[in-house]
Amino acid sequence: MRAALCSHTTIAAHVRIHAVAVPGAAALAVRPNPINGQAQALVVCHLGVCPLQLNDSNDYVRVEGPLILRNQYASKFNIRNVHDAVYDSHGGQLLFANGTGIYGMDATNRVAQLSGDNEGGLIFDGPASEARFVGAQRLATDGQGVTYIRDRDAGSRNGFCLRALHEVSPALPHQSKSLSVSSSTSTSTSSARAVVTVNIGSDMGPHAMTYDKSRCSLLFATRGRALYQLLPFGITRQLLGTDEPITSHGVSAAAAAASAAASAAETSDDDDANNRNFMPELAAAPLPAARSLPFVNIQALAADAASGNVYILDGTTGSKTMLRVLRPDGSLDTIEEQLRIGPTGNSRWPRLAVLPYGHLAVYGTSVHEIMLLKLGEQNA
């Protein structure tokens, strides 16, 4: 059953925007600083895996020198192949989507391949050492041992499928004793992992996704005009919006055809500069019926565990977009209607990340900078 549309309003909010020079930013993630335990923002770029430097006002001002990665060459970890990164609090590792493999980096900055290989070419489930990926590009973790992965899939209508990396921690020493397990057969200190393909009841996979801890579920979009929630047992709930043909809402057939073409275009890698504007007719002259829909096209999602808010980039180009927020009570607000994220005609697709100290990061539309937004108090 389709959920009722939540309220969506435009609010006056003060958003302070500044840029930080970062060459080729590919992923942003936050982990506990191994030295002091405070939140540490890391960016994967052409320089390596670099911390973002904070000033006394808790503003990010520049990138620091890259971390020295241990075991990088032996594990064949290639920075240039990283598409996404996320911190998994269950395993205490920073995870990287590396195309045909999933890598992990522990608190000592030692990297190791957790699953996949360096060849790819097929989708195969099973123990992590045997599982294979075609193109792992997006990650989201629940912090309880499950990491969701967006993989490439030629059999899907939009070119993506959803997979999950399950991790089980080894038994503690006192648990082994209570089970009368001898030292010669005790559990290995390394975690056990396996990869499965998740059936979400659709012939399309997620193109944007994030894990929402306030709802204890994965939120994702498949075509861009609806937000879905993954419930237990693979049940998918349509949380907000609709992916039904736009013509059913009174929009021209030409716009519907453009939307269908956009879905086909999603089969190209959205990490490169080959993306083109989705639904150009709607972008050029939005019709009243189109305005009544909650979303035009969901480009990126990022959940803030502290506030329970889910931030959304909603637009049709890489030059302008809307910044929206889905609150824990189900209300959908618009923070910025015309957020400039790139030059006119830019075809690079934006990415979104939540950083500590009240910052959002928009990246991917520029190869030399990331945009940082600090949300302030609502204007009177």
mmCIF file of C-alpha atoms in Angstrom:
data_model
loop_
_atom_site.group_PDB
_atom_site.id
_atom_site.type_symbol
_atom_site.label_atom_id
_atom_site.label_comp_id
_atom_site.label_asym_id
_atom_site.label_seq_id
_atom_site.Cartn_x
_atom_site.Cartn_y
_atom_site.Cartn_z
ATOM 1 C CA MET A 1 0.000 0.000 0.000
ATOM 2 C CA ARG A 2 1.387 3.387 -0.976
ATOM 3 C CA ALA A 3 2.132 5.733 1.887
ATOM 4 C CA ALA A 4 0.351 9.074 1.986
ATOM 5 C CA LEU A 5 2.386 12.028 0.784
ATOM 6 C CA CYS A 6 4.123 13.857 3.593
ATOM 7 C CA SER A 7 3.969 17.628 3.845
ATOM 8 C CA HIS A 8 6.606 19.535 1.921
ATOM 9 C CA THR A 9 7.162 23.240 2.450
ATOM 10 C CA THR A 10 9.813 25.838 1.705
ATOM 11 C CA ILE A 11 11.510 27.308 4.751
ATOM 12 C CA ALA A 12 13.786 30.304 5.102
ATOM 13 C CA ALA A 13 17.085 29.014 6.363
ATOM 14 C CA HIS A 14 20.525 30.527 6.560
ATOM 15 C CA VAL A 15 23.014 28.352 4.703
ATOM 16 C CA ARG A 16 26.633 29.404 4.771
ATOM 17 C CA ILE A 17 28.531 28.020 1.792
ATOM 18 C CA HIS A 18 32.245 27.823 1.231
ATOM 19 C CA ALA A 19 34.581 25.731 -0.885
ATOM 20 C CA VAL A 20 37.629 23.664 0.017
ATOM 21 C CA ALA A 21 40.177 22.842 -2.658
ATOM 22 C CA VAL A 22 40.316 19.057 -3.077
ATOM 23 C CA PRO A 23 41.657 17.461 -6.282
ATOM 24 C CA GLY A 24 39.419 14.701 -7.622
ATOM 25 C CA ALA A 25 37.227 14.042 -4.560
ATOM 26 C CA ALA A 26 35.725 10.559 -4.991
ATOM 27 C CA ALA A 27 34.318 9.779 -1.525
ATOM 28 C CA LEU A 28 33.746 11.322 1.905
ATOM 29 C CA ALA A 29 33.340 9.440 5.183
ATOM 30 C CA VAL A 30 33.578 10.026 8.932
ATOM 31 C CA ARG A 31 35.321 7.765 11.444
ATOM 32 C CA PRO A 32 36.463 8.110 15.081
ATOM 33 C CA ASN A 33 39.917 9.654 15.211
ATOM 34 C CA PRO A 34 42.270 6.857 16.368
ATOM 35 C CA ILE A 35 44.170 9.358 18.548
ATOM 36 C CA ASN A 36 41.425 11.178 20.469
ATOM 37 C CA GLY A 37 38.216 9.367 19.505
ATOM 38 C CA GLN A 38 36.582 12.512 18.094
ATOM 39 C CA ALA A 39 34.858 12.509 14.718
ATOM 40 C CA GLN A 40 37.332 12.695 11.845
ATOM 41 C CA ALA A 41 36.193 13.553 8.312
ATOM 42 C CA LEU A 42 38.192 11.854 5.557
ATOM 43 C CA VAL A 43 38.126 12.532 1.826
ATOM 44 C CA VAL A 44 39.388 10.102 -0.805
ATOM 45 C CA CYS A 45 40.963 12.107 -3.613
ATOM 46 C CA HIS A 46 43.918 12.120 -6.007
ATOM 47 C CA LEU A 47 46.226 12.870 -3.066
ATOM 48 C CA GLY A 48 45.126 9.766 -1.152
ATOM 49 C CA VAL A 49 42.939 9.347 1.939
ATOM 50 C CA CYS A 50 43.174 12.790 3.555
ATOM 51 C CA PRO A 51 41.678 14.255 6.761
ATOM 52 C CA LEU A 52 39.799 17.547 6.492
ATOM 53 C CA GLN A 53 41.347 20.225 8.711
ATOM 54 C CA LEU A 54 39.088 22.067 11.191
ATOM 55 C CA ASN A 55 39.740 25.571 12.528
ATOM 56 C CA ASP A 56 38.778 26.910 15.967
ATOM 57 C CA SER A 57 35.272 27.739 14.688
ATOM 58 C CA ASN A 58 34.756 24.109 13.625
ATOM 59 C CA ASP A 59 34.859 25.060 9.951
ATOM 60 C CA TYR A 60 36.658 22.837 7.461
ATOM 61 C CA VAL A 61 39.365 24.925 5.827
ATOM 62 C CA ARG A 62 41.705 22.586 3.941
ATOM 63 C CA VAL A 63 42.840 19.017 3.429
ATOM 64 C CA GLU A 64 45.714 17.613 5.448
ATOM 65 C CA GLY A 65 48.410 15.351 4.079
ATOM 66 C CA PRO A 66 47.339 11.832 3.078
ATOM 67 C CA LEU A 67 47.376 9.019 5.606
ATOM 68 C CA ILE A 68 50.148 6.463 5.288
ATOM 69 C CA LEU A 69 48.301 3.291 4.354
ATOM 70 C CA ARG A 70 49.717 -0.001 5.531
ATOM 71 C CA ASN A 71 49.489 -3.094 3.319
ATOM 72 C CA GLN A 72 48.342 -0.986 0.356
ATOM 73 C CA TYR A 73 50.535 -2.599 -2.268
ATOM 74 C CA ALA A 74 50.217 -6.156 -0.994
ATOM 75 C CA SER A 75 46.408 -5.850 -0.998
ATOM 76 C CA LYS A 76 46.416 -4.154 -4.450
ATOM 77 C CA PHE A 77 44.320 -1.285 -3.110
ATOM 78 C CA ASN A 78 44.099 1.429 -5.774
ATOM 79 C CA ILE A 79 42.934 4.879 -4.642
ATOM 80 C CA ARG A 80 41.905 5.757 -8.201
ATOM 81 C CA ASN A 81 39.337 2.927 -8.198
ATOM 82 C CA VAL A 82 37.455 4.125 -5.085
ATOM 83 C CA HIS A 83 33.820 5.091 -5.759
ATOM 84 C CA ASP A 84 32.490 5.435 -2.206
ATOM 85 C CA ALA A 85 33.455 5.035 1.456
ATOM 86 C CA VAL A 86 31.555 4.516 4.721
ATOM 87 C CA TYR A 87 32.528 3.822 8.328
ATOM 88 C CA ASP A 88 31.214 0.559 9.773
ATOM 89 C CA SER A 89 31.004 0.886 13.562
ATOM 90 C CA HIS A 90 30.310 -2.849 13.908
ATOM 91 C CA GLY A 91 33.657 -3.918 12.494
ATOM 92 C CA GLY A 92 35.485 -0.684 13.357
ATOM 93 C CA GLN A 93 36.661 -0.223 9.779
ATOM 94 C CA LEU A 94 36.363 2.331 7.016
ATOM 95 C CA LEU A 95 34.958 0.463 4.012
ATOM 96 C CA PHE A 96 35.720 1.336 0.387
ATOM 97 C CA ALA A 97 33.728 0.429 -2.722
ATOM 98 C CA ASN A 98 36.552 -0.286 -5.129
ATOM 99 C CA GLY A 99 34.677 -1.351 -8.241
ATOM 100 C CA THR A 100 35.234 -5.102 -8.322
ATOM 101 C CA GLY A 101 36.086 -5.395 -4.628
ATOM 102 C CA ILE A 102 35.297 -4.153 -1.130
ATOM 103 C CA TYR A 103 38.238 -3.023 1.007
ATOM 104 C CA GLY A 104 38.498 -2.184 4.696
ATOM 105 C CA MET A 105 40.864 0.122 6.603
ATOM 106 C CA ASP A 106 41.263 -0.352 10.363
ATOM 107 C CA ALA A 107 42.268 2.160 13.051
ATOM 108 C CA THR A 108 45.965 1.603 12.264
ATOM 109 C CA ASN A 109 45.296 2.537 8.606
ATOM 110 C CA ARG A 110 45.950 -0.990 7.416
ATOM 111 C CA VAL A 111 43.946 -1.817 4.296
ATOM 112 C CA ALA A 112 42.851 -5.280 3.194
ATOM 113 C CA GLN A 113 40.482 -6.682 0.612
ATOM 114 C CA LEU A 114 37.368 -7.996 2.351
ATOM 115 C CA SER A 115 35.524 -9.318 -0.689
ATOM 116 C CA GLY A 116 35.717 -9.493 -4.465
ATOM 117 C CA ASP A 117 38.774 -9.515 -6.693
ATOM 118 C CA ASN A 118 40.567 -7.280 -9.189
ATOM 119 C CA GLU A 119 38.883 -8.675 -12.289
ATOM 120 C CA GLY A 120 35.104 -8.532 -11.821
ATOM 121 C CA GLY A 121 32.855 -9.358 -14.745
ATOM 122 C CA LEU A 122 30.147 -11.303 -12.908
ATOM 123 C CA ILE A 123 27.837 -11.242 -9.889
ATOM 124 C CA PHE A 124 28.430 -14.133 -7.518
ATOM 125 C CA ASP A 125 27.158 -14.589 -3.949
ATOM 126 C CA GLY A 126 28.768 -16.616 -1.200
ATOM 127 C CA PRO A 127 31.579 -16.326 1.348
ATOM 128 C CA ALA A 128 33.276 -12.950 1.037
ATOM 129 C CA SER A 129 36.458 -14.472 -0.358
ATOM 130 C CA GLU A 130 34.475 -16.099 -3.189
ATOM 131 C CA ALA A 131 31.911 -13.345 -3.889
ATOM 132 C CA ARG A 132 32.361 -11.271 -7.035
ATOM 133 C CA PHE A 133 31.229 -7.798 -8.108
ATOM 134 C CA VAL A 134 30.744 -6.165 -11.483
ATOM 135 C CA GLY A 135 31.040 -2.593 -10.236
ATOM 136 C CA ALA A 136 30.508 -1.851 -6.534
ATOM 137 C CA GLN A 137 29.946 1.918 -6.441
ATOM 138 C CA ARG A 138 27.852 2.918 -3.403
ATOM 139 C CA LEU A 139 27.876 1.838 0.246
ATOM 140 C CA ALA A 140 25.564 2.228 3.245
ATOM 141 C CA THR A 141 25.934 0.453 6.584
ATOM 142 C CA ASP A 142 23.521 -0.197 9.446
ATOM 143 C CA GLY A 143 26.300 -0.386 12.053
ATOM 144 C CA GLN A 144 25.096 -3.848 13.083
ATOM 145 C CA GLY A 145 27.082 -5.974 10.664
ATOM 146 C CA VAL A 146 25.261 -5.375 7.359
ATOM 147 C CA THR A 147 26.709 -3.151 4.641
ATOM 148 C CA TYR A 148 24.531 -2.485 1.597
ATOM 149 C CA ILE A 149 26.272 -2.261 -1.768
ATOM 150 C CA ARG A 150 25.052 -0.852 -5.057
ATOM 151 C CA ASP A 151 26.488 -3.065 -7.774
ATOM 152 C CA ARG A 152 26.246 -2.909 -11.554
ATOM 153 C CA ASP A 153 23.780 -5.333 -13.161
ATOM 154 C CA ALA A 154 23.142 -5.524 -16.902
ATOM 155 C CA GLY A 155 19.920 -7.439 -16.223
ATOM 156 C CA SER A 156 18.374 -4.539 -14.306
ATOM 157 C CA ARG A 157 16.330 -1.856 -16.057
ATOM 158 C CA ASN A 158 18.439 0.944 -14.592
ATOM 159 C CA GLY A 159 21.713 -0.996 -14.534
ATOM 160 C CA PHE A 160 21.955 -1.465 -10.745
ATOM 161 C CA CYS A 161 21.195 -4.102 -8.124
ATOM 162 C CA LEU A 162 21.349 -4.173 -4.328
ATOM 163 C CA ARG A 163 23.722 -6.495 -2.514
ATOM 164 C CA ALA A 164 24.672 -6.896 1.137
ATOM 165 C CA LEU A 165 27.908 -7.748 2.914
ATOM 166 C CA HIS A 166 27.157 -9.556 6.201
ATOM 167 C CA GLU A 167 29.791 -9.625 8.927
ATOM 168 C CA VAL A 168 29.759 -11.755 12.084
ATOM 169 C CA SER A 169 32.290 -10.973 14.798
ATOM 170 C CA PRO A 170 34.288 -13.849 16.296
ATOM 171 C CA ALA A 171 33.177 -15.331 19.605
ATOM 172 C CA LEU A 172 34.748 -13.822 22.708
ATOM 173 C CA PRO A 173 37.194 -16.001 24.678
ATOM 174 C CA HIS A 174 34.763 -16.535 27.577
ATOM 175 C CA GLN A 175 32.063 -17.574 25.091
ATOM 176 C CA SER A 176 34.385 -20.147 23.587
ATOM 177 C CA LYS A 177 35.099 -21.591 27.038
ATOM 178 C CA SER A 178 31.421 -21.784 27.898
ATOM 179 C CA LEU A 179 30.877 -23.779 24.733
ATOM 180 C CA SER A 180 33.787 -26.097 25.637
ATOM 181 C CA VAL A 181 35.647 -25.281 22.462
ATOM 182 C CA SER A 182 39.241 -26.453 22.601
ATOM 183 C CA SER A 183 42.077 -24.084 21.834
ATOM 184 C CA SER A 184 42.930 -26.075 18.725
ATOM 185 C CA THR A 185 39.480 -25.436 17.238
ATOM 186 C CA SER A 186 38.792 -21.965 18.651
ATOM 187 C CA THR A 187 37.244 -19.306 16.449
ATOM 188 C CA SER A 188 39.601 -17.256 14.316
ATOM 189 C CA THR A 189 40.201 -13.682 15.399
ATOM 190 C CA SER A 190 39.040 -12.462 11.985
ATOM 191 C CA SER A 191 35.349 -11.841 11.320
ATOM 192 C CA ALA A 192 33.315 -14.123 9.082
ATOM 193 C CA ARG A 193 31.779 -12.385 6.054
ATOM 194 C CA ALA A 194 29.436 -13.304 3.223
ATOM 195 C CA VAL A 195 27.778 -11.458 0.324
ATOM 196 C CA VAL A 196 24.202 -11.911 -0.919
ATOM 197 C CA THR A 197 22.030 -10.196 -3.520
ATOM 198 C CA VAL A 198 18.994 -8.505 -1.955
ATOM 199 C CA ASN A 199 15.649 -8.930 -3.707
ATOM 200 C CA ILE A 200 13.724 -5.657 -3.343
ATOM 201 C CA GLY A 201 10.750 -6.788 -5.445
ATOM 202 C CA SER A 202 11.652 -4.657 -8.447
ATOM 203 C CA ASP A 203 13.482 -5.010 -11.739
ATOM 204 C CA MET A 204 15.548 -1.940 -10.842
ATOM 205 C CA GLY A 205 18.185 -1.370 -8.190
ATOM 206 C CA PRO A 206 18.972 1.751 -6.146
ATOM 207 C CA HIS A 207 20.807 4.584 -7.863
ATOM 208 C CA ALA A 208 20.963 6.627 -4.622
ATOM 209 C CA MET A 209 20.774 5.228 -1.086
ATOM 210 C CA THR A 210 21.536 5.885 2.578
ATOM 211 C CA TYR A 211 20.918 4.090 5.864
ATOM 212 C CA ASP A 212 18.498 5.967 8.129
ATOM 213 C CA LYS A 213 19.115 4.961 11.751
ATOM 214 C CA SER A 214 16.002 6.781 12.985
ATOM 215 C CA ARG A 215 13.871 4.458 10.823
ATOM 216 C CA CYS A 216 16.293 1.519 11.200
ATOM 217 C CA SER A 217 16.158 0.862 7.478
ATOM 218 C CA LEU A 218 17.768 1.548 4.125
ATOM 219 C CA LEU A 219 16.257 4.417 2.115
ATOM 220 C CA PHE A 220 16.800 4.466 -1.633
ATOM 221 C CA ALA A 221 15.598 5.782 -4.985
ATOM 222 C CA THR A 222 15.473 3.751 -8.201
ATOM 223 C CA ARG A 223 14.269 6.174 -10.873
ATOM 224 C CA GLY A 224 14.460 9.436 -8.978
ATOM 225 C CA ARG A 225 10.879 10.533 -8.281
ATOM 226 C CA ALA A 226 10.134 8.291 -5.291
ATOM 227 C CA LEU A 227 11.845 7.435 -2.025
ATOM 228 C CA TYR A 228 11.618 3.823 -0.846
ATOM 229 C CA GLN A 229 12.212 2.143 2.506
ATOM 230 C CA LEU A 230 13.576 -1.392 2.753
ATOM 231 C CA LEU A 231 11.708 -3.283 5.478
ATOM 232 C CA PRO A 232 12.522 -6.752 6.906
ATOM 233 C CA PHE A 233 12.153 -9.799 4.632
ATOM 234 C CA GLY A 234 12.889 -7.705 1.530
ATOM 235 C CA ILE A 235 9.569 -5.842 1.712
ATOM 236 C CA THR A 236 9.799 -2.426 0.063
ATOM 237 C CA ARG A 237 7.615 0.462 1.189
ATOM 238 C CA GLN A 238 7.069 3.515 -0.996
ATOM 239 C CA LEU A 239 7.812 6.195 1.570
ATOM 240 C CA LEU A 240 7.289 9.357 -0.468
ATOM 241 C CA GLY A 241 6.665 10.301 -4.099
ATOM 242 C CA THR A 242 5.817 8.108 -7.064
ATOM 243 C CA ASP A 243 7.635 6.461 -9.958
ATOM 244 C CA GLU A 244 4.448 6.058 -11.984
ATOM 245 C CA PRO A 245 4.525 7.563 -15.506
ATOM 246 C CA ILE A 246 4.403 11.337 -15.315
ATOM 247 C CA THR A 247 1.594 11.431 -17.893
ATOM 248 C CA SER A 248 -0.795 10.106 -15.238
ATOM 249 C CA HIS A 249 -0.362 13.435 -13.455
ATOM 250 C CA GLY A 250 -1.172 15.518 -16.515
ATOM 251 C CA VAL A 251 2.357 16.256 -17.704
ATOM 252 C CA SER A 252 3.082 16.141 -21.420
ATOM 253 C CA ALA A 253 3.983 12.895 -23.159
ATOM 254 C CA ALA A 254 7.249 14.489 -24.232
ATOM 255 C CA ALA A 255 8.263 14.907 -20.597
ATOM 256 C CA ALA A 256 7.354 11.280 -19.910
ATOM 257 C CA ALA A 257 9.514 10.175 -22.830
ATOM 258 C CA ALA A 258 12.373 12.253 -21.449
ATOM 259 C CA SER A 259 11.945 10.523 -18.097
ATOM 260 C CA ALA A 260 12.106 7.101 -19.752
ATOM 261 C CA ALA A 261 15.270 8.148 -21.568
ATOM 262 C CA ALA A 262 16.696 9.305 -18.244
ATOM 263 C CA SER A 263 16.107 5.873 -16.723
ATOM 264 C CA ALA A 264 17.998 4.310 -19.608
ATOM 265 C CA ALA A 265 20.798 6.851 -19.185
ATOM 266 C CA GLU A 266 21.258 5.734 -15.585
ATOM 267 C CA THR A 267 22.946 2.596 -16.873
ATOM 268 C CA SER A 268 26.045 4.722 -17.524
ATOM 269 C CA ASP A 269 28.500 5.213 -14.675
ATOM 270 C CA ASP A 270 27.354 8.251 -12.701
ATOM 271 C CA ASP A 271 30.869 8.705 -11.351
ATOM 272 C CA ASP A 272 32.103 10.097 -14.653
ATOM 273 C CA ALA A 273 31.224 13.165 -16.682
ATOM 274 C CA ASN A 274 28.894 11.407 -19.132
ATOM 275 C CA ASN A 275 25.611 12.179 -17.352
ATOM 276 C CA ARG A 276 23.137 14.408 -19.105
ATOM 277 C CA ASN A 277 20.188 16.395 -17.822
ATOM 278 C CA PHE A 278 17.233 14.312 -16.686
ATOM 279 C CA MET A 279 13.798 15.428 -17.891
ATOM 280 C CA PRO A 280 14.923 18.574 -19.751
ATOM 281 C CA GLU A 281 11.344 19.665 -20.457
ATOM 282 C CA LEU A 282 10.538 19.710 -16.754
ATOM 283 C CA ALA A 283 13.777 21.503 -15.953
ATOM 284 C CA ALA A 284 13.137 24.190 -18.562
ATOM 285 C CA ALA A 285 9.443 24.842 -17.855
ATOM 286 C CA PRO A 286 7.998 22.938 -14.894
ATOM 287 C CA LEU A 287 4.255 22.490 -15.209
ATOM 288 C CA PRO A 288 1.816 22.956 -12.308
ATOM 289 C CA ALA A 289 1.102 19.227 -12.206
ATOM 290 C CA ALA A 290 4.819 18.491 -11.981
ATOM 291 C CA ARG A 291 5.216 20.938 -9.104
ATOM 292 C CA SER A 292 2.629 18.971 -7.103
ATOM 293 C CA LEU A 293 4.952 15.951 -7.029
ATOM 294 C CA PRO A 294 7.286 15.752 -4.008
ATOM 295 C CA PHE A 295 10.410 15.112 -6.098
ATOM 296 C CA VAL A 296 11.628 16.075 -9.543
ATOM 297 C CA ASN A 297 14.622 13.734 -9.548
ATOM 298 C CA ILE A 298 16.463 12.458 -6.469
ATOM 299 C CA GLN A 299 20.174 12.826 -7.150
ATOM 300 C CA ALA A 300 21.738 11.998 -3.773
ATOM 301 C CA LEU A 301 20.787 11.003 -0.213
ATOM 302 C CA ALA A 302 22.605 11.386 3.110
ATOM 303 C CA ALA A 303 21.245 10.550 6.579
ATOM 304 C CA ASP A 304 22.308 12.352 9.753
ATOM 305 C CA ALA A 305 22.252 9.866 12.636
ATOM 306 C CA ALA A 306 22.422 12.634 15.263
ATOM 307 C CA SER A 307 19.302 14.553 14.170
ATOM 308 C CA GLY A 308 17.440 11.808 12.311
ATOM 309 C CA ASN A 309 17.203 14.061 9.244
ATOM 310 C CA VAL A 310 17.701 12.707 5.738
ATOM 311 C CA TYR A 311 19.115 15.289 3.331
ATOM 312 C CA ILE A 312 18.238 15.067 -0.356
ATOM 313 C CA LEU A 313 19.580 16.685 -3.510
ATOM 314 C CA ASP A 314 16.634 16.951 -5.892
ATOM 315 C CA GLY A 315 17.251 18.279 -9.389
ATOM 316 C CA THR A 316 17.812 17.566 -13.050
ATOM 317 C CA THR A 317 21.260 19.037 -13.732
ATOM 318 C CA GLY A 318 24.764 19.250 -12.338
ATOM 319 C CA SER A 319 24.591 23.049 -12.141
ATOM 320 C CA LYS A 320 21.498 23.706 -9.992
ATOM 321 C CA THR A 321 19.577 21.553 -7.549
ATOM 322 C CA MET A 322 17.244 21.734 -4.555
ATOM 323 C CA LEU A 323 18.419 20.877 -1.058
ATOM 324 C CA ARG A 324 15.595 19.091 0.795
ATOM 325 C CA VAL A 325 15.316 17.512 4.220
ATOM 326 C CA LEU A 326 13.073 14.622 5.272
ATOM 327 C CA ARG A 327 12.556 14.893 9.016
ATOM 328 C CA PRO A 328 11.884 12.025 11.455
ATOM 329 C CA ASP A 329 8.204 13.055 11.707
ATOM 330 C CA GLY A 330 7.793 12.514 7.937
ATOM 331 C CA SER A 331 7.673 16.175 6.895
ATOM 332 C CA LEU A 332 9.611 17.170 3.779
ATOM 333 C CA ASP A 333 11.078 20.688 3.746
ATOM 334 C CA THR A 334 13.004 22.602 1.108
ATOM 335 C CA ILE A 335 16.088 24.337 2.495
ATOM 336 C CA GLU A 336 17.377 25.806 -0.778
ATOM 337 C CA GLU A 337 15.397 25.922 -4.038
ATOM 338 C CA GLN A 338 18.244 27.070 -6.299
ATOM 339 C CA LEU A 339 21.494 25.696 -4.931
ATOM 340 C CA ARG A 340 24.264 26.396 -7.435
ATOM 341 C CA ILE A 341 26.558 23.373 -7.483
ATOM 342 C CA GLY A 342 28.344 23.796 -10.800
ATOM 343 C CA PRO A 343 28.669 25.877 -13.977
ATOM 344 C CA THR A 344 25.829 26.122 -16.475
ATOM 345 C CA GLY A 345 25.626 22.989 -18.589
ATOM 346 C CA ASN A 346 27.609 20.902 -16.109
ATOM 347 C CA SER A 347 26.819 17.210 -16.598
ATOM 348 C CA ARG A 348 28.629 15.759 -13.582
ATOM 349 C CA TRP A 349 26.249 14.254 -11.011
ATOM 350 C CA PRO A 350 26.385 15.584 -7.410
ATOM 351 C CA ARG A 351 27.115 13.534 -4.301
ATOM 352 C CA LEU A 352 26.113 14.386 -0.732
ATOM 353 C CA ALA A 353 27.640 13.632 2.680
ATOM 354 C CA VAL A 354 26.915 14.594 6.295
ATOM 355 C CA LEU A 355 30.006 15.792 8.161
ATOM 356 C CA PRO A 356 30.478 16.573 11.872
ATOM 357 C CA TYR A 357 29.793 20.001 13.388
ATOM 358 C CA GLY A 358 26.695 20.768 11.315
ATOM 359 C CA HIS A 359 28.195 20.557 7.836
ATOM 360 C CA LEU A 360 26.933 19.034 4.611
ATOM 361 C CA ALA A 361 29.312 18.364 1.736
ATOM 362 C CA VAL A 362 28.329 18.457 -1.933
ATOM 363 C CA TYR A 363 30.957 16.994 -4.233
ATOM 364 C CA GLY A 364 31.343 15.261 -7.565
ATOM 365 C CA THR A 365 30.294 18.224 -9.722
ATOM 366 C CA SER A 366 33.783 19.751 -9.571
ATOM 367 C CA VAL A 367 37.125 18.012 -9.985
ATOM 368 C CA HIS A 368 39.041 20.560 -7.899
ATOM 369 C CA GLU A 369 36.739 21.585 -5.011
ATOM 370 C CA ILE A 370 34.102 20.326 -2.614
ATOM 371 C CA MET A 371 31.222 22.531 -1.459
ATOM 372 C CA LEU A 372 30.598 22.741 2.279
ATOM 373 C CA LEU A 373 27.262 23.960 3.624
ATOM 374 C CA LYS A 374 26.748 24.906 7.252
ATOM 375 C CA LEU A 375 23.100 25.075 8.203
ATOM 376 C CA GLY A 376 22.361 27.902 10.613
ATOM 377 C CA GLU A 377 19.336 28.972 12.569
ATOM 378 C CA GLN A 378 16.124 29.614 10.704
ATOM 379 C CA ASN A 379 15.682 33.250 9.755
ATOM 380 C CA ALA A 380 13.069 35.247 11.601
#
